[in-house]
Short mmCIF file of C-alpha atoms in Angstrom, two decimals:
data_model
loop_
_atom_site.label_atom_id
_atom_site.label_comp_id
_atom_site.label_asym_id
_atom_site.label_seq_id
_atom_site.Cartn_x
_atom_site.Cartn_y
_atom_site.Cartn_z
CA UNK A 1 -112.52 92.20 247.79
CA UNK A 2 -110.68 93.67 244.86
CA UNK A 3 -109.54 96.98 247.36
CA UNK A 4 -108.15 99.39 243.88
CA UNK A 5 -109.62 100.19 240.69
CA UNK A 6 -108.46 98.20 238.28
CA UNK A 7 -106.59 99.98 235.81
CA UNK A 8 -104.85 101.32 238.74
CA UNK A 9 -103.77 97.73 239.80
CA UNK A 10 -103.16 96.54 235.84
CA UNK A 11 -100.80 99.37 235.58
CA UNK A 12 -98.47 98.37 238.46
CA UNK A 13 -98.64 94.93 237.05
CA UNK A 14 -97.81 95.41 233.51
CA UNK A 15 -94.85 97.78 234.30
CA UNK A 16 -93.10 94.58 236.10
CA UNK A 17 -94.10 91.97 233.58
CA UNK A 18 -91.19 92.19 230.95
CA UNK A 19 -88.87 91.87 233.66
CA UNK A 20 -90.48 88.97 235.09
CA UNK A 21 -90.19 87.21 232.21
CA UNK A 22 -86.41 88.09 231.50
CA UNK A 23 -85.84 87.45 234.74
CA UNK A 24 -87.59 83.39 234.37
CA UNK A 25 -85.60 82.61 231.39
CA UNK A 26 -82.25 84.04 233.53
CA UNK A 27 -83.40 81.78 236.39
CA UNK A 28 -83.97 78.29 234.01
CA UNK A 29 -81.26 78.76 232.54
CA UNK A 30 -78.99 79.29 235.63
CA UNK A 31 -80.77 76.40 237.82
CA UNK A 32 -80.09 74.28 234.56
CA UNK A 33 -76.30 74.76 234.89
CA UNK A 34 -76.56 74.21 238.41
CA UNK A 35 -77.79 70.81 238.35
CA UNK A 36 -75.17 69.86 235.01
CA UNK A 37 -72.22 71.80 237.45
CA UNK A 38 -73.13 69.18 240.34
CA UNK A 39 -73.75 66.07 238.96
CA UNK A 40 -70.34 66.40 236.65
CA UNK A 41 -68.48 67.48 240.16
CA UNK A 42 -69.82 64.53 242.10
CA UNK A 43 -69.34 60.67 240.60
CA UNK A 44 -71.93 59.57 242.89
CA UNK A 45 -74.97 60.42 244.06
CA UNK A 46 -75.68 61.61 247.79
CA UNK A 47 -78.54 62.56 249.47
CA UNK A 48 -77.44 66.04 250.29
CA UNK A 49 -76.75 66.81 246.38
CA UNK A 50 -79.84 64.87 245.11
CA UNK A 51 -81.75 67.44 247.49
CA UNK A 52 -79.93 70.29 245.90
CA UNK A 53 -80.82 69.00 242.75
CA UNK A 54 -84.24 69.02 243.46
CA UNK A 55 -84.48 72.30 244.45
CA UNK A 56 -83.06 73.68 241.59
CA UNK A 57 -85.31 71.80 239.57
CA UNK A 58 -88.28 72.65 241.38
CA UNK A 59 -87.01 76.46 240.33
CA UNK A 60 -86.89 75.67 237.03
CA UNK A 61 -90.91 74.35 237.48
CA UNK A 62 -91.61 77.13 238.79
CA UNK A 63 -90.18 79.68 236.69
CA UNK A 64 -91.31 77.72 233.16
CA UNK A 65 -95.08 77.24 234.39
CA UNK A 66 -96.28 79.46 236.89
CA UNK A 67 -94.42 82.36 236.30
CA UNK A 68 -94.28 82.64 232.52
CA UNK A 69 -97.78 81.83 232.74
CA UNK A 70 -98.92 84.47 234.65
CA UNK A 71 -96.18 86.99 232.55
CA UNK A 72 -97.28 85.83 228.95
CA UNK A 73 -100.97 86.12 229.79
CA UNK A 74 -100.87 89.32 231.07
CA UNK A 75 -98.52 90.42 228.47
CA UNK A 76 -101.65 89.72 225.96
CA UNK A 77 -104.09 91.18 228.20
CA UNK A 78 -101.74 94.14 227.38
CA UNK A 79 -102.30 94.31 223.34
CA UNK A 80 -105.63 92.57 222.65
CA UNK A 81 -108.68 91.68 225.37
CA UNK A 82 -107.47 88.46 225.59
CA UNK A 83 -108.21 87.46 230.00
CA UNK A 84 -108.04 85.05 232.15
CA UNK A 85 -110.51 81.99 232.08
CA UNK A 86 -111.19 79.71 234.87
CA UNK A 87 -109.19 76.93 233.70
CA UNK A 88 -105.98 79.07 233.42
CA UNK A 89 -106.47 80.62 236.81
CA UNK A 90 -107.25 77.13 238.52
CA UNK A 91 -103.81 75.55 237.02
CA UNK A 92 -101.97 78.76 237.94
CA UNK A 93 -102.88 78.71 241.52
CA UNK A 94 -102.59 75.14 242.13
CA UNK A 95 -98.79 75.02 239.90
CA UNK A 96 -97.35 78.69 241.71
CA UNK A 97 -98.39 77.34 245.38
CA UNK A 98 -97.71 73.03 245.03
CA UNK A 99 -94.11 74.38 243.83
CA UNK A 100 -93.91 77.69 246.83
CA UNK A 101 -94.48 74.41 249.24
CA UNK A 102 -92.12 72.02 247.22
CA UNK A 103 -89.40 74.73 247.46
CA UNK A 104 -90.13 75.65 251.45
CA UNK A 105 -90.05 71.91 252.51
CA UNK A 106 -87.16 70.95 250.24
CA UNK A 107 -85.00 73.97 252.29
CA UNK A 108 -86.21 72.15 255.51
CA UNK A 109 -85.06 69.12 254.22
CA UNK A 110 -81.38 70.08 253.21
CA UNK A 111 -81.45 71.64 256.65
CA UNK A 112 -82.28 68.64 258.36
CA UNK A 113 -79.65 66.39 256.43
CA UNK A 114 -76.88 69.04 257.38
CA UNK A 115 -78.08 69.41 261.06
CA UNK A 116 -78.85 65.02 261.09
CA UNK A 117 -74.94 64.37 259.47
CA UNK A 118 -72.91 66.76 261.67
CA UNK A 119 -74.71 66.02 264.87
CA UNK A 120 -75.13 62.27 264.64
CA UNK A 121 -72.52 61.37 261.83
CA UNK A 122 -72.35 57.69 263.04
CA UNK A 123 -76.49 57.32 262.78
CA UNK A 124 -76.41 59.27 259.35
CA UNK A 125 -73.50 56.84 257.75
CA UNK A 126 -75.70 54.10 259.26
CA UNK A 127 -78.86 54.80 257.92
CA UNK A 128 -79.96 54.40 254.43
CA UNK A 129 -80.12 58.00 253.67
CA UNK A 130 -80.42 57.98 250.07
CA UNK A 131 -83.57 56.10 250.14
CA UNK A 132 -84.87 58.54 252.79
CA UNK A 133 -84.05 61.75 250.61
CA UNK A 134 -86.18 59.80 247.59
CA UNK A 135 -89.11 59.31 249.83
CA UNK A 136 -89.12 62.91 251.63
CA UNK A 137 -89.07 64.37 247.93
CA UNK A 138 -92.39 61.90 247.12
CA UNK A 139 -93.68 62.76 250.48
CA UNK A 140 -92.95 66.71 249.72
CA UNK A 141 -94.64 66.62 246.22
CA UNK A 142 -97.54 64.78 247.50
CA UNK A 143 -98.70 67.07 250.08
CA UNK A 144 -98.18 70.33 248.22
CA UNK A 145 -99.87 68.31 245.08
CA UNK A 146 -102.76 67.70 247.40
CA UNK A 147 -103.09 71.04 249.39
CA UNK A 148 -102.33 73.08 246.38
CA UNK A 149 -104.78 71.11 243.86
CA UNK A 150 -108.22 72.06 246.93
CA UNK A 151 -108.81 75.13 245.91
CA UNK A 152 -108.96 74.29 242.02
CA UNK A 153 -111.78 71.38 243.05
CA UNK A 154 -113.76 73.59 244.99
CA UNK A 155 -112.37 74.40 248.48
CA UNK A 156 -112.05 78.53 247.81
CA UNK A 157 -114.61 81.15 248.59
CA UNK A 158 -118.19 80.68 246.75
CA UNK A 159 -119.11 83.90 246.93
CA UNK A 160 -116.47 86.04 245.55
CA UNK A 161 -114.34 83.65 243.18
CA UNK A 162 -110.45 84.33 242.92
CA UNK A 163 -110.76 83.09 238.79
CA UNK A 164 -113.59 86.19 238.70
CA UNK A 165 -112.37 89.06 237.28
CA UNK A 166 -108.74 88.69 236.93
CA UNK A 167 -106.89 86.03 238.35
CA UNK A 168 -106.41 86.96 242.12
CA UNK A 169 -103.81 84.19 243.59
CA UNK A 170 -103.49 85.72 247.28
CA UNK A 171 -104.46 83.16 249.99
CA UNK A 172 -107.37 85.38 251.02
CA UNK A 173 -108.51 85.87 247.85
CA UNK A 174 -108.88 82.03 247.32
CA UNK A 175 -110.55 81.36 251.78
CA UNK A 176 -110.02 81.41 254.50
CA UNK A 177 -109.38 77.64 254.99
CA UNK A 178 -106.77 77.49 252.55
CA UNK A 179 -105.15 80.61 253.66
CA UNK A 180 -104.78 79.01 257.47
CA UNK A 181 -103.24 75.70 256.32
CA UNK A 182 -100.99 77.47 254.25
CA UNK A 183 -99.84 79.82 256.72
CA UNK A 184 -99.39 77.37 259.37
CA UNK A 185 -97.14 75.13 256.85
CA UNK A 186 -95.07 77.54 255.32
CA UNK A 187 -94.50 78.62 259.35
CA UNK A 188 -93.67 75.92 260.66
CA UNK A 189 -91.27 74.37 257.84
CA UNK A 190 -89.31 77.75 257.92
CA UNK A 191 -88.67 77.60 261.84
CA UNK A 192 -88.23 74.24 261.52
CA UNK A 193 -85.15 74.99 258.85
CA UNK A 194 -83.86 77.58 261.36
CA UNK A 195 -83.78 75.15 263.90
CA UNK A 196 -81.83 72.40 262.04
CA UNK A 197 -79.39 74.57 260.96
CA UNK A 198 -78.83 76.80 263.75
CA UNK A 199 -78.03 73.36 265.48
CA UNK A 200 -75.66 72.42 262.73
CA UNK A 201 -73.99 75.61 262.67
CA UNK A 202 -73.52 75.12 266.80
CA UNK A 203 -72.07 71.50 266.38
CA UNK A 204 -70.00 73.24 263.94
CA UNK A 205 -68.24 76.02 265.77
CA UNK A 206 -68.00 73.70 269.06
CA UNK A 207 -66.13 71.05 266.89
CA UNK A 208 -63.63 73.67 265.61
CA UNK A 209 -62.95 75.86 268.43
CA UNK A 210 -62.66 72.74 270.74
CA UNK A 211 -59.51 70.58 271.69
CA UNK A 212 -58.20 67.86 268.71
CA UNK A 213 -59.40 65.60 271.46
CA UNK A 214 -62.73 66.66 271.07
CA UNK A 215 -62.49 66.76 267.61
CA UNK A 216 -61.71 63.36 267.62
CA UNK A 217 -64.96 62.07 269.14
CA UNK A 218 -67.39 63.50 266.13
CA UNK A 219 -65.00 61.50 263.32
CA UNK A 220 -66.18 58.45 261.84
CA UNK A 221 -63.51 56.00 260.60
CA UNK A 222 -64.00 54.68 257.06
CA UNK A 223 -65.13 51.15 256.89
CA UNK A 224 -65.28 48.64 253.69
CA UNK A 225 -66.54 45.16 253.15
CA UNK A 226 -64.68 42.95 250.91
CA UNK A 227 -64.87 39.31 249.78
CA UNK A 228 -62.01 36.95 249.60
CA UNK A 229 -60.91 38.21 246.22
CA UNK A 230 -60.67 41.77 247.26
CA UNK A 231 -63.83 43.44 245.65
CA UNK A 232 -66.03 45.98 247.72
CA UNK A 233 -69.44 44.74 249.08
CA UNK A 234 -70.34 47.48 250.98
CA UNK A 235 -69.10 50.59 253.09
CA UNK A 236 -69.32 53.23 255.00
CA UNK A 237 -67.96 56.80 254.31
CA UNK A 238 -65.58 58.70 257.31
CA UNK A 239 -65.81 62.03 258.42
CA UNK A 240 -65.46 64.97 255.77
CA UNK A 241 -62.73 66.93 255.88
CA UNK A 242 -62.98 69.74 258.10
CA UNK A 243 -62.51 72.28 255.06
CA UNK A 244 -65.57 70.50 252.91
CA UNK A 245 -67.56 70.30 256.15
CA UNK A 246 -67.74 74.12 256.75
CA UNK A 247 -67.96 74.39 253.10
CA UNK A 248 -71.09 72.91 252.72
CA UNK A 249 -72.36 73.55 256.08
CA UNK A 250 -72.05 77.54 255.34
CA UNK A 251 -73.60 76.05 251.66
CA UNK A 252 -76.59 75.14 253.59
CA UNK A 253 -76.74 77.47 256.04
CA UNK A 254 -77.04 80.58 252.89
CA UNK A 255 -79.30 78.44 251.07
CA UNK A 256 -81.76 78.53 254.34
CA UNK A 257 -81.47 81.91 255.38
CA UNK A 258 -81.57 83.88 251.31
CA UNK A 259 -84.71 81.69 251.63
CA UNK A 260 -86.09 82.59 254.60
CA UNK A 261 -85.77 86.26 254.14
CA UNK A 262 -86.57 86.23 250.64
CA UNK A 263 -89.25 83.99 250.22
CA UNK A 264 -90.13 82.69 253.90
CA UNK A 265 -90.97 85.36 255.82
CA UNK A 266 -92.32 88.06 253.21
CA UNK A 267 -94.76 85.14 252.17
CA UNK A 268 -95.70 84.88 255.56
CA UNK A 269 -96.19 88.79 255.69
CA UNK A 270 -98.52 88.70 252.71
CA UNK A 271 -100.47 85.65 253.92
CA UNK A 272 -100.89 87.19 257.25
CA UNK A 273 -101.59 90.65 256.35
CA UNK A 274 -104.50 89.92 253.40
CA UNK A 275 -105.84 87.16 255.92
CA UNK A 276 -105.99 90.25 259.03
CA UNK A 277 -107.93 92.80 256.52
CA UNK A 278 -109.51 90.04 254.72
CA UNK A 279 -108.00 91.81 250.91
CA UNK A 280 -105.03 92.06 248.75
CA UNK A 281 -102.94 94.88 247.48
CA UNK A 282 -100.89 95.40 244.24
CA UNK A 283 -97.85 95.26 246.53
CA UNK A 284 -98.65 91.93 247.97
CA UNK A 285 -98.46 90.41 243.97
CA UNK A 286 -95.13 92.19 243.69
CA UNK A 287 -94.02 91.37 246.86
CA UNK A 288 -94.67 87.32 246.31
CA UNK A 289 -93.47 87.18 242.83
CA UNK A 290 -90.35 88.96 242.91
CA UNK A 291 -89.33 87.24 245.91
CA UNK A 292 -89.44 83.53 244.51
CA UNK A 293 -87.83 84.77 240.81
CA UNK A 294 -84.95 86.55 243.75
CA UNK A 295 -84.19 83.42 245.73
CA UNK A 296 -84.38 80.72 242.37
CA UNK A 297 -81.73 83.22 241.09
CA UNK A 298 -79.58 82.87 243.90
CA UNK A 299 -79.16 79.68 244.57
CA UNK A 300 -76.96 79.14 241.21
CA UNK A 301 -75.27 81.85 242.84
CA UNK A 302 -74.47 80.12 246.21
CA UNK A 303 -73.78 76.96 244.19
CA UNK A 304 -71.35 78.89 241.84
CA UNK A 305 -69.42 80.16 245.07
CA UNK A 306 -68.65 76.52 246.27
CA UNK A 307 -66.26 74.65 244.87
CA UNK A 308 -67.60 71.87 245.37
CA UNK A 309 -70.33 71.99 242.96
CA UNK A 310 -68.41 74.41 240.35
CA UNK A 311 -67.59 72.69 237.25
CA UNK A 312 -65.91 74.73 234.50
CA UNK A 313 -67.61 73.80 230.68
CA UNK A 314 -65.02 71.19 229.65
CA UNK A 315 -66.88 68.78 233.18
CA UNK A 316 -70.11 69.22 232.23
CA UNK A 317 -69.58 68.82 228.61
CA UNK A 318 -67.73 65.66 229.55
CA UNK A 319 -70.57 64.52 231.56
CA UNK A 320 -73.31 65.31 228.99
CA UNK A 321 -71.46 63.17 226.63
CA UNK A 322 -70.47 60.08 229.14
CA UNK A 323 -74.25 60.51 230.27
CA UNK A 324 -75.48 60.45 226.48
CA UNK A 325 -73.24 57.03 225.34
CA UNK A 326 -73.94 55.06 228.56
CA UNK A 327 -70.15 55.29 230.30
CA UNK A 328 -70.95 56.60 233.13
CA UNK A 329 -71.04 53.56 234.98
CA UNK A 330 -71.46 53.42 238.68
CA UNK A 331 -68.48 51.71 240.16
CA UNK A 332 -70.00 51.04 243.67
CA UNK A 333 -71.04 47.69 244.30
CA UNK A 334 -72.72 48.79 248.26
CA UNK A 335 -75.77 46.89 248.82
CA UNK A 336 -78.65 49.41 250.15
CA UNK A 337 -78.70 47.38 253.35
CA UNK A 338 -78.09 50.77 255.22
CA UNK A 339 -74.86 50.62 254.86
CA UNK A 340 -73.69 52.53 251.33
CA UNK A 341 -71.68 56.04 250.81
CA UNK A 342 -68.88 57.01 248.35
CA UNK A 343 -66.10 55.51 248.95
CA UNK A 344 -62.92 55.49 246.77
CA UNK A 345 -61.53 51.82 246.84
CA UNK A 346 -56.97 52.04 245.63
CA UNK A 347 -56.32 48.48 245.59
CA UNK A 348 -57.53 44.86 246.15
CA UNK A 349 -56.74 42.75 249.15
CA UNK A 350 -56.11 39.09 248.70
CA UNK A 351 -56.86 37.48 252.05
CA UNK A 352 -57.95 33.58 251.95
CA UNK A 353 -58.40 32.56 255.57
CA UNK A 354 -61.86 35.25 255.43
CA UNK A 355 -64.76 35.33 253.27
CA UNK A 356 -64.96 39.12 253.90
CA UNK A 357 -63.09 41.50 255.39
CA UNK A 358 -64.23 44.70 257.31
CA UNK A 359 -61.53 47.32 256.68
CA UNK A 360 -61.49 50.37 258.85
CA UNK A 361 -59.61 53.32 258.24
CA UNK A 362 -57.49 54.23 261.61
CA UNK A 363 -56.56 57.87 261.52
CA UNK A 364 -57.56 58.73 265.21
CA UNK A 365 -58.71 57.15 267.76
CA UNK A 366 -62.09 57.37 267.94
CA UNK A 367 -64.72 57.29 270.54
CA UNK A 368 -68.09 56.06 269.02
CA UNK A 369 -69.81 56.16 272.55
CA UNK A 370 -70.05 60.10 272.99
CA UNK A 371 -72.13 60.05 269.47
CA UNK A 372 -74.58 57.25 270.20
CA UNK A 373 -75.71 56.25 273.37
CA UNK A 374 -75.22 52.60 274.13
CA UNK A 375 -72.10 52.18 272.17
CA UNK A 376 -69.19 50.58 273.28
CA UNK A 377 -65.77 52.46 273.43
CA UNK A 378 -63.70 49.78 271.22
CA UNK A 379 -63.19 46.62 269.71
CA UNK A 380 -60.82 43.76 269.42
CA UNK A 381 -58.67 45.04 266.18
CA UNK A 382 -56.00 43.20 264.36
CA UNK A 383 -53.27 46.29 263.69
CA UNK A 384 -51.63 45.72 260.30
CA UNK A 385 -48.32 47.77 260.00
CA UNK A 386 -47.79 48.18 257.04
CA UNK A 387 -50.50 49.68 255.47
CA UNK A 388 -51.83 51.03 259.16
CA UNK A 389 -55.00 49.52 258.62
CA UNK A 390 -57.34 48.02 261.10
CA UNK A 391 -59.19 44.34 259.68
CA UNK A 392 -61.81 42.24 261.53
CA UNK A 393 -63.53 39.41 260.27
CA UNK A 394 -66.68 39.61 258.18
CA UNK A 395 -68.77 37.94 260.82
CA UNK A 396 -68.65 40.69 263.31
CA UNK A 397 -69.48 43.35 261.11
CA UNK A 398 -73.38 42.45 261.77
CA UNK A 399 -72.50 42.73 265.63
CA UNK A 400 -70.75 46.39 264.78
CA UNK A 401 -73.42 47.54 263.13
CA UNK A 402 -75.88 46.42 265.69
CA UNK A 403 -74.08 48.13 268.76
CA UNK A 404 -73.41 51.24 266.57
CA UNK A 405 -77.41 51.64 265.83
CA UNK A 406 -79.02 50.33 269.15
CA UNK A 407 -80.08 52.43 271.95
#
């Protein structure tokens, strides 16, 4: 299958290796500051920038194993006849594709959080989200572990070998089997990702060019749990602002498409193409492996252009150190009973006639029944005046919660 002679092919190779491996180091170490630059900017922890967190370290993975692999072994292929070896091959094949599915799905994913909070905000508040992001990262890793890791235990073409002279990592170099799945995962999580964000981006425009009426019906009003002597038990977050919403919604939306024209659809190209003539060409290697060291470099990029997530050196210095001597302490008390978000609490309340009080924050009036079906369009609130909150007793907040999440 090997369609060039080799020198031919070793020569287009080697002339791109250097900067592969400059351009790795560049990519760790901006993917690095990424992750330090978000979690000093954020105190807590939310799905959407534990997801972003994960992709950038999946870049880093993928730029310190796969990539430097491949670069420092054929830099010695260069300047002694040092070559590849079946063990090296396997692990490169299985690490560069379990981390080019990690990085697809974990785009889907952010997509899906963006499109699942802006469309349903009241369901997303509702639901335990953090613990969902957790277990679609496990879920993620253990499928592209699994798929990836096939080809190294013997599901690859017997005849001609892809660890056989030279290390040949294109799908149809490895079968035809593997080559399919692939190609049909990588498809459908990247039109899946268009999907969920084009749908975000939709809710999005028809929230701000519509009347502050409308407007009105996709906000969520804040709500906190507190006991009698006025500490937190629980809450639920309120609508973003509409500036951070479009911030990170055009965040997301970047993310998705740099990586579906960068990554996404060349890979699919490649896939398809050496699968249709059944071989690979030089291009096809520089085609795949430029395009993931392009789109792990740009995503510091996008993260740098948010405010957000940009943190200046004194933040994340001031982070590393908190982190390091244990004072980073997480001040929310919210039990994961599906109802927990970042929430910042001002002052106690010292109420004695109620075990727990359900504050809600009353900025608009809100209609909860045009964003899930089945809910009601109010309830009986006790208006305080002078701090223009809205209380009701603890006991109903199990009743709230049911008739915001049933059918």
């Amino acid at each position: 299958m090997v369609d060039e002679v080799p020198t031919m092919k070793d020569d287009v190779i080697n002339a791109n290796t250097l900067a592969w491996l400059v351009c790795s180091g560049v990519s760790i170490l901006a993917n690095t500051w990424s992750i330090l630059s978000v979690s000093a900017k954020q105190k807590k922890w939310k799905p959407l920038e534990f997801l972003i967190c994960t992709l950038a370290g999946t870049h880093i993975l993928n730029m310190a194993i796969p990539i430097t692999m491949y670069c420092v072994i054929t830099l010695r292929r260069q300047h002694s006849n040092y070559e590849w070896n079946e063990g090296l091959c396997k692990m490169f094949v299985s690490t560069f594709y379990t981390l080019t599915l990690v990085t697809c799905f974990s785009v889907t994913s952010l997509s899906y959080h963006r499109m699942w909070m802006v469309r349903w905000p009241v369901n997303y508040r509702l639901s335990n989200t953090k613990k969902q992001a957790v277990h679609t990262v496990m879920g993620i890793w253990m499928v592209s572990f699994i798929l990836s890791t096939l080809p190294a235990v013997g599901w690859h073409d017997t005849i001609d070998r892809f660890y056989t002279s030279d290390c040949r990592f294109i799908v149809t170099e490895i079968g035809l089997g593997f080559g399919v799945c692939f190609l049909l995962l990588i498809g459908g999580s990247v039109a899946m990702g268009v999907i969920c964000i084009g749908i975000a981006l939709f809710q999005t425009f028809s929230i701000q060019a519509g009347h502050k009426a409308d407007k009105n019906k996709f906000n969520v009003p804040t709500i906190v749990v507190e006991d009698a002597q006025g500490k937190r038990r629980s809450s639920i977050d309120g609508s973003e602002p509409l500036k951070t919403s479009l911030q990170i919604t055009y965040l997301i939306s970047g993310i998705v498409f740099i990586y579906d024209f960068l990554t996404g659809f060349p890979i699919l190209v490649v896939s398809f193409a050496s699968l249709k003539f059944d071989r690979s060409y030089n291009w096809m290697v520089l085609c795949v492996l430029w395009c993931s060291i392009a789109q792990s470099i740009l995503l510091p990029m996008f993260l740098w252009a948010c405010d957000r997530y940009r943190a200046d050196i004194r933040m994340v210095w001031e982070k590393c150190v908190a982190i390091m001597s244990n004072d980073d302490v997480d001040e929310e008390n919210s039990q994961d009973g599906g109802i927990h978000a970042d929430l910042i609490y001002d002052r106690p309340y010292d109420y004695s006639s109620a075990p727990e009080i359900v504050t809600v924050d009353r900025n608009a009036k809100y209609e909860f029944s045009t964003l899930e079906r089945g809910v009601p369009q109010g309830y009986p609130l006790r208006e305080q005046q002078e701090d223009k909150m809205q209380y009701l007793q603890g006991g109903r907040l199990i009743s709230i919660l049911w008739l915001l999440t049933s059918p």
